[in-house]
Amino acid sequence: LLALSDSREIAGVLPLFKVPGFFGPALVSLPFRAQAGPLVDNECAYELLMAEAARWAGAEGCKSACVVETALDSEREVPPDWAAAPGRLTSILPIESTPERQWRRLGAKNRNMIRQARRRGLHVVDRTDDPCVLDAFHPLFVRSMTELGIPAAPRILFEQILFRLRPQTSARILFVEQDGQDLASAIL
């Protein structure tokens, strides 16, 4: 969707895709991504794009429309007739020059949470070199995306990422385990 100014210049854009869903079709601001949303010059353009997205979703017979905004827009109020999705969080942490400095930068509360996780037997394992790593990674990824209401990227995408980046050691796949069970995973 485009929002145009009175002078016919682009004042905003909102990518939307119609995707199948468990409860029926949905409009999603950017499938296969955890964050995407409107890029606007002003609040009027934002309001127009969101109103048109809601209208379009109804006209297309969609059961929902999901616009996941970036961290920069997170303080914007949710428009009328839209509901905020709880549990979405973006964290940005600068990388320090040493592990010790990084540990201190985390802050006391986060360091304490990490210590508690370690006491409960949670630990991080790098399984990048495991030839069957995607057998464990992709189901966790699909579950996480489903919980966020975002269509999950197909396994072949990750196969291609690893095929291209693994030889240069440019990709790492980490898992959080507890008692031999995978709880979470991430590609870095």
PDB file of C-alpha atoms in Angstrom:
ATOM      1  CA  LEU A   1       0.000   0.000   0.000  1.00  0.00           C
ATOM      2  CA  LEU A   2       1.151   3.548  -0.716  1.00  0.00           C
ATOM      3  CA  ALA A   3       0.084   6.769   0.967  1.00  0.00           C
ATOM      4  CA  LEU A   4       0.466   9.793  -1.297  1.00  0.00           C
ATOM      5  CA  SER A   5       0.725  13.423  -0.250  1.00  0.00           C
ATOM      6  CA  ASP A   6      -1.423  16.155  -1.801  1.00  0.00           C
ATOM      7  CA  SER A   7       1.428  16.761  -4.262  1.00  0.00           C
ATOM      8  CA  ARG A   8       1.313  13.026  -5.220  1.00  0.00           C
ATOM      9  CA  GLU A   9       4.637  12.249  -3.537  1.00  0.00           C
ATOM     10  CA  ILE A  10       5.004   9.044  -1.555  1.00  0.00           C
ATOM     11  CA  ALA A  11       4.361   9.769   2.134  1.00  0.00           C
ATOM     12  CA  GLY A  12       4.301   6.171   3.316  1.00  0.00           C
ATOM     13  CA  VAL A  13       4.427   2.541   2.328  1.00  0.00           C
ATOM     14  CA  LEU A  14       3.111  -0.621   3.989  1.00  0.00           C
ATOM     15  CA  PRO A  15       4.002  -4.002   2.469  1.00  0.00           C
ATOM     16  CA  LEU A  16       1.124  -6.472   2.837  1.00  0.00           C
ATOM     17  CA  PHE A  17       0.820 -10.063   1.677  1.00  0.00           C
ATOM     18  CA  LYS A  18      -2.211 -12.335   1.764  1.00  0.00           C
ATOM     19  CA  VAL A  19      -1.148 -15.649   3.304  1.00  0.00           C
ATOM     20  CA  PRO A  20      -3.075 -18.786   4.242  1.00  0.00           C
ATOM     21  CA  GLY A  21      -3.610 -19.295   7.942  1.00  0.00           C
ATOM     22  CA  PHE A  22      -4.934 -21.927  10.310  1.00  0.00           C
ATOM     23  CA  PHE A  23      -8.149 -19.950  10.888  1.00  0.00           C
ATOM     24  CA  GLY A  24      -8.355 -18.563   7.355  1.00  0.00           C
ATOM     25  CA  PRO A  25      -6.388 -16.128   5.199  1.00  0.00           C
ATOM     26  CA  ALA A  26      -4.583 -13.190   6.766  1.00  0.00           C
ATOM     27  CA  LEU A  27      -2.812 -10.050   5.611  1.00  0.00           C
ATOM     28  CA  VAL A  28       0.740  -9.961   6.947  1.00  0.00           C
ATOM     29  CA  SER A  29       3.063  -6.981   6.677  1.00  0.00           C
ATOM     30  CA  LEU A  30       6.026  -9.130   5.713  1.00  0.00           C
ATOM     31  CA  PRO A  31       5.835 -12.917   5.788  1.00  0.00           C
ATOM     32  CA  PHE A  32       8.867 -14.823   7.067  1.00  0.00           C
ATOM     33  CA  ARG A  33      10.067 -11.862   9.107  1.00  0.00           C
ATOM     34  CA  ALA A  34       9.505 -11.053  12.748  1.00  0.00           C
ATOM     35  CA  GLN A  35       9.484  -7.306  12.077  1.00  0.00           C
ATOM     36  CA  ALA A  36       8.063  -5.194   9.304  1.00  0.00           C
ATOM     37  CA  GLY A  37       5.658  -2.360   9.184  1.00  0.00           C
ATOM     38  CA  PRO A  38       4.788   0.987   7.731  1.00  0.00           C
ATOM     39  CA  LEU A  39       7.462   3.461   6.663  1.00  0.00           C
ATOM     40  CA  VAL A  40       5.921   6.910   6.860  1.00  0.00           C
ATOM     41  CA  ASP A  41       6.790  10.587   6.777  1.00  0.00           C
ATOM     42  CA  ASN A  42       3.978  11.601   9.133  1.00  0.00           C
ATOM     43  CA  GLU A  43       1.197  10.337  11.379  1.00  0.00           C
ATOM     44  CA  CYS A  44      -1.503  11.083   8.810  1.00  0.00           C
ATOM     45  CA  ALA A  45       0.150   8.704   6.332  1.00  0.00           C
ATOM     46  CA  TYR A  46       0.408   6.086   9.101  1.00  0.00           C
ATOM     47  CA  GLU A  47      -3.283   6.369   9.957  1.00  0.00           C
ATOM     48  CA  LEU A  48      -4.299   6.189   6.289  1.00  0.00           C
ATOM     49  CA  LEU A  49      -2.184   3.080   5.662  1.00  0.00           C
ATOM     50  CA  MET A  50      -3.509   1.284   8.723  1.00  0.00           C
ATOM     51  CA  ALA A  51      -7.132   2.161   7.872  1.00  0.00           C
ATOM     52  CA  GLU A  52      -6.647   0.921   4.306  1.00  0.00           C
ATOM     53  CA  ALA A  53      -4.987  -2.272   5.553  1.00  0.00           C
ATOM     54  CA  ALA A  54      -8.026  -2.975   7.749  1.00  0.00           C
ATOM     55  CA  ARG A  55     -10.417  -2.200   4.871  1.00  0.00           C
ATOM     56  CA  TRP A  56      -8.446  -4.367   2.453  1.00  0.00           C
ATOM     57  CA  ALA A  57      -8.299  -7.275   4.909  1.00  0.00           C
ATOM     58  CA  GLY A  58     -12.093  -7.217   5.173  1.00  0.00           C
ATOM     59  CA  ALA A  59     -12.563  -6.934   1.402  1.00  0.00           C
ATOM     60  CA  GLU A  60     -10.244  -9.920   0.866  1.00  0.00           C
ATOM     61  CA  GLY A  61     -12.131 -12.051   3.386  1.00  0.00           C
ATOM     62  CA  CYS A  62      -9.139 -12.198   5.715  1.00  0.00           C
ATOM     63  CA  LYS A  63      -9.663 -13.255   9.304  1.00  0.00           C
ATOM     64  CA  SER A  64      -6.843 -10.984  10.489  1.00  0.00           C
ATOM     65  CA  ALA A  65      -4.199  -8.483   9.488  1.00  0.00           C
ATOM     66  CA  CYS A  66      -0.819  -8.534  11.192  1.00  0.00           C
ATOM     67  CA  VAL A  67       1.431  -5.484  11.051  1.00  0.00           C
ATOM     68  CA  VAL A  68       4.564  -6.008  13.115  1.00  0.00           C
ATOM     69  CA  GLU A  69       6.243  -2.676  13.582  1.00  0.00           C
ATOM     70  CA  THR A  70       9.911  -1.975  14.116  1.00  0.00           C
ATOM     71  CA  ALA A  71      11.378  -1.034  17.475  1.00  0.00           C
ATOM     72  CA  LEU A  72      11.598   2.597  16.369  1.00  0.00           C
ATOM     73  CA  ASP A  73       7.811   2.735  15.993  1.00  0.00           C
ATOM     74  CA  SER A  74       6.988   0.771  19.144  1.00  0.00           C
ATOM     75  CA  GLU A  75       5.869   3.832  21.112  1.00  0.00           C
ATOM     76  CA  ARG A  76       3.193   4.724  18.552  1.00  0.00           C
ATOM     77  CA  GLU A  77      -0.347   4.175  19.792  1.00  0.00           C
ATOM     78  CA  VAL A  78      -2.289   1.258  18.366  1.00  0.00           C
ATOM     79  CA  PRO A  79      -4.880   2.572  15.873  1.00  0.00           C
ATOM     80  CA  PRO A  80      -8.610   2.141  16.585  1.00  0.00           C
ATOM     81  CA  ASP A  81      -9.922  -1.341  15.686  1.00  0.00           C
ATOM     82  CA  TRP A  82      -6.419  -2.822  15.949  1.00  0.00           C
ATOM     83  CA  ALA A  83      -5.183  -4.846  18.909  1.00  0.00           C
ATOM     84  CA  ALA A  84      -1.628  -4.847  20.194  1.00  0.00           C
ATOM     85  CA  ALA A  85      -0.059  -8.302  20.274  1.00  0.00           C
ATOM     86  CA  PRO A  86       1.525  -8.928  23.671  1.00  0.00           C
ATOM     87  CA  GLY A  87       4.835 -10.651  24.068  1.00  0.00           C
ATOM     88  CA  ARG A  88       6.746  -9.087  21.187  1.00  0.00           C
ATOM     89  CA  LEU A  89      10.057  -7.600  22.118  1.00  0.00           C
ATOM     90  CA  THR A  90      13.025  -6.230  20.263  1.00  0.00           C
ATOM     91  CA  SER A  91      16.352  -6.081  22.045  1.00  0.00           C
ATOM     92  CA  ILE A  92      19.452  -4.363  20.764  1.00  0.00           C
ATOM     93  CA  LEU A  93      22.691  -4.800  22.706  1.00  0.00           C
ATOM     94  CA  PRO A  94      26.000  -3.293  21.577  1.00  0.00           C
ATOM     95  CA  ILE A  95      28.843  -5.816  21.392  1.00  0.00           C
ATOM     96  CA  GLU A  96      31.770  -5.106  23.696  1.00  0.00           C
ATOM     97  CA  SER A  97      35.447  -5.851  23.041  1.00  0.00           C
ATOM     98  CA  THR A  98      35.804  -8.549  25.742  1.00  0.00           C
ATOM     99  CA  PRO A  99      33.493 -11.148  27.303  1.00  0.00           C
ATOM    100  CA  GLU A 100      34.025  -9.533  30.713  1.00  0.00           C
ATOM    101  CA  ARG A 101      32.904  -6.102  29.470  1.00  0.00           C
ATOM    102  CA  GLN A 102      29.941  -7.687  27.713  1.00  0.00           C
ATOM    103  CA  TRP A 103      28.932  -9.464  30.941  1.00  0.00           C
ATOM    104  CA  ARG A 104      29.040  -6.175  32.874  1.00  0.00           C
ATOM    105  CA  ARG A 105      27.036  -4.389  30.158  1.00  0.00           C
ATOM    106  CA  LEU A 106      24.173  -6.864  30.581  1.00  0.00           C
ATOM    107  CA  GLY A 107      23.232  -5.340  33.899  1.00  0.00           C
ATOM    108  CA  ALA A 108      22.656  -6.995  37.260  1.00  0.00           C
ATOM    109  CA  LYS A 109      19.099  -8.202  36.565  1.00  0.00           C
ATOM    110  CA  ASN A 110      20.033  -9.930  33.299  1.00  0.00           C
ATOM    111  CA  ARG A 111      23.185 -11.440  34.780  1.00  0.00           C
ATOM    112  CA  ASN A 112      21.079 -12.835  37.625  1.00  0.00           C
ATOM    113  CA  MET A 113      18.578 -14.353  35.169  1.00  0.00           C
ATOM    114  CA  ILE A 114      21.436 -16.018  33.276  1.00  0.00           C
ATOM    115  CA  ARG A 115      22.843 -17.424  36.531  1.00  0.00           C
ATOM    116  CA  GLN A 116      19.390 -18.797  37.445  1.00  0.00           C
ATOM    117  CA  ALA A 117      19.080 -20.462  34.025  1.00  0.00           C
ATOM    118  CA  ARG A 118      22.493 -22.074  34.463  1.00  0.00           C
ATOM    119  CA  ARG A 119      21.549 -23.334  37.947  1.00  0.00           C
ATOM    120  CA  ARG A 120      18.451 -24.936  36.402  1.00  0.00           C
ATOM    121  CA  GLY A 121      20.644 -26.798  33.941  1.00  0.00           C
ATOM    122  CA  LEU A 122      20.118 -24.661  30.847  1.00  0.00           C
ATOM    123  CA  HIS A 123      23.154 -24.311  28.632  1.00  0.00           C
ATOM    124  CA  VAL A 124      24.027 -23.175  25.105  1.00  0.00           C
ATOM    125  CA  VAL A 125      25.376 -25.658  22.560  1.00  0.00           C
ATOM    126  CA  ASP A 126      26.814 -24.789  19.144  1.00  0.00           C
ATOM    127  CA  ARG A 127      25.620 -27.449  16.675  1.00  0.00           C
ATOM    128  CA  THR A 128      26.600 -25.696  13.455  1.00  0.00           C
ATOM    129  CA  ASP A 129      28.713 -28.635  12.278  1.00  0.00           C
ATOM    130  CA  ASP A 130      26.016 -31.260  12.934  1.00  0.00           C
ATOM    131  CA  PRO A 131      24.790 -32.435   9.487  1.00  0.00           C
ATOM    132  CA  CYS A 132      21.274 -32.971  10.920  1.00  0.00           C
ATOM    133  CA  VAL A 133      21.067 -29.608  12.683  1.00  0.00           C
ATOM    134  CA  LEU A 134      18.025 -28.456  10.710  1.00  0.00           C
ATOM    135  CA  ASP A 135      16.063 -31.498  11.917  1.00  0.00           C
ATOM    136  CA  ALA A 136      16.206 -29.899  15.355  1.00  0.00           C
ATOM    137  CA  PHE A 137      16.248 -26.208  14.370  1.00  0.00           C
ATOM    138  CA  HIS A 138      13.326 -25.953  11.958  1.00  0.00           C
ATOM    139  CA  PRO A 139      10.574 -27.406  14.223  1.00  0.00           C
ATOM    140  CA  LEU A 140      11.594 -24.972  16.991  1.00  0.00           C
ATOM    141  CA  PHE A 141      11.581 -22.108  14.488  1.00  0.00           C
ATOM    142  CA  VAL A 142       8.118 -23.070  13.177  1.00  0.00           C
ATOM    143  CA  ARG A 143       6.746 -23.255  16.727  1.00  0.00           C
ATOM    144  CA  SER A 144       8.125 -19.811  17.584  1.00  0.00           C
ATOM    145  CA  MET A 145       6.775 -18.190  14.420  1.00  0.00           C
ATOM    146  CA  THR A 146       3.375 -19.826  14.938  1.00  0.00           C
ATOM    147  CA  GLU A 147       3.233 -18.432  18.485  1.00  0.00           C
ATOM    148  CA  LEU A 148       3.964 -14.964  17.042  1.00  0.00           C
ATOM    149  CA  GLY A 149       1.282 -15.395  14.372  1.00  0.00           C
ATOM    150  CA  ILE A 150       3.850 -15.143  11.587  1.00  0.00           C
ATOM    151  CA  PRO A 151       4.098 -17.639   8.732  1.00  0.00           C
ATOM    152  CA  ALA A 152       7.268 -19.690   9.122  1.00  0.00           C
ATOM    153  CA  ALA A 153       9.906 -19.720   6.419  1.00  0.00           C
ATOM    154  CA  PRO A 154      10.310 -23.069   4.671  1.00  0.00           C
ATOM    155  CA  ARG A 155      13.139 -25.376   5.639  1.00  0.00           C
ATOM    156  CA  ILE A 156      14.792 -24.972   2.235  1.00  0.00           C
ATOM    157  CA  LEU A 157      15.550 -21.333   3.057  1.00  0.00           C
ATOM    158  CA  PHE A 158      17.693 -22.417   6.007  1.00  0.00           C
ATOM    159  CA  GLU A 159      19.270 -25.200   3.977  1.00  0.00           C
ATOM    160  CA  GLN A 160      20.394 -22.579   1.457  1.00  0.00           C
ATOM    161  CA  ILE A 161      21.606 -20.196   4.167  1.00  0.00           C
ATOM    162  CA  LEU A 162      23.753 -22.927   5.675  1.00  0.00           C
ATOM    163  CA  PHE A 163      24.933 -24.169   2.274  1.00  0.00           C
ATOM    164  CA  ARG A 164      26.186 -20.684   1.406  1.00  0.00           C
ATOM    165  CA  LEU A 165      27.437 -19.454   4.781  1.00  0.00           C
ATOM    166  CA  ARG A 166      28.663 -22.537   6.634  1.00  0.00           C
ATOM    167  CA  PRO A 167      31.870 -22.978   4.567  1.00  0.00           C
ATOM    168  CA  GLN A 168      33.007 -19.459   5.528  1.00  0.00           C
ATOM    169  CA  THR A 169      31.935 -20.007   9.145  1.00  0.00           C
ATOM    170  CA  SER A 170      29.655 -17.001   8.644  1.00  0.00           C
ATOM    171  CA  ALA A 171      26.653 -18.763  10.193  1.00  0.00           C
ATOM    172  CA  ARG A 172      26.345 -20.436  13.590  1.00  0.00           C
ATOM    173  CA  ILE A 173      23.372 -22.392  14.926  1.00  0.00           C
ATOM    174  CA  LEU A 174      23.018 -22.332  18.688  1.00  0.00           C
ATOM    175  CA  PHE A 175      20.597 -24.257  20.892  1.00  0.00           C
ATOM    176  CA  VAL A 176      19.532 -23.835  24.494  1.00  0.00           C
ATOM    177  CA  GLU A 177      19.271 -27.280  26.069  1.00  0.00           C
ATOM    178  CA  GLN A 178      18.048 -28.646  29.368  1.00  0.00           C
ATOM    179  CA  ASP A 179      18.407 -32.320  30.272  1.00  0.00           C
ATOM    180  CA  GLY A 180      19.106 -33.182  26.628  1.00  0.00           C
ATOM    181  CA  GLN A 181      15.973 -31.418  25.334  1.00  0.00           C
ATOM    182  CA  ASP A 182      16.123 -28.487  22.889  1.00  0.00           C
ATOM    183  CA  LEU A 183      14.244 -25.484  24.270  1.00  0.00           C
ATOM    184  CA  ALA A 184      15.273 -22.742  21.849  1.00  0.00           C
ATOM    185  CA  SER A 185      17.544 -22.117  18.890  1.00  0.00           C
ATOM    186  CA  ALA A 186      18.976 -19.268  16.862  1.00  0.00           C
ATOM    187  CA  ILE A 187      20.998 -18.722  13.723  1.00  0.00           C
ATOM    188  CA  LEU A 188      23.708 -16.121  14.111  1.00  0.00           C
TER     189      LEU A 188
END
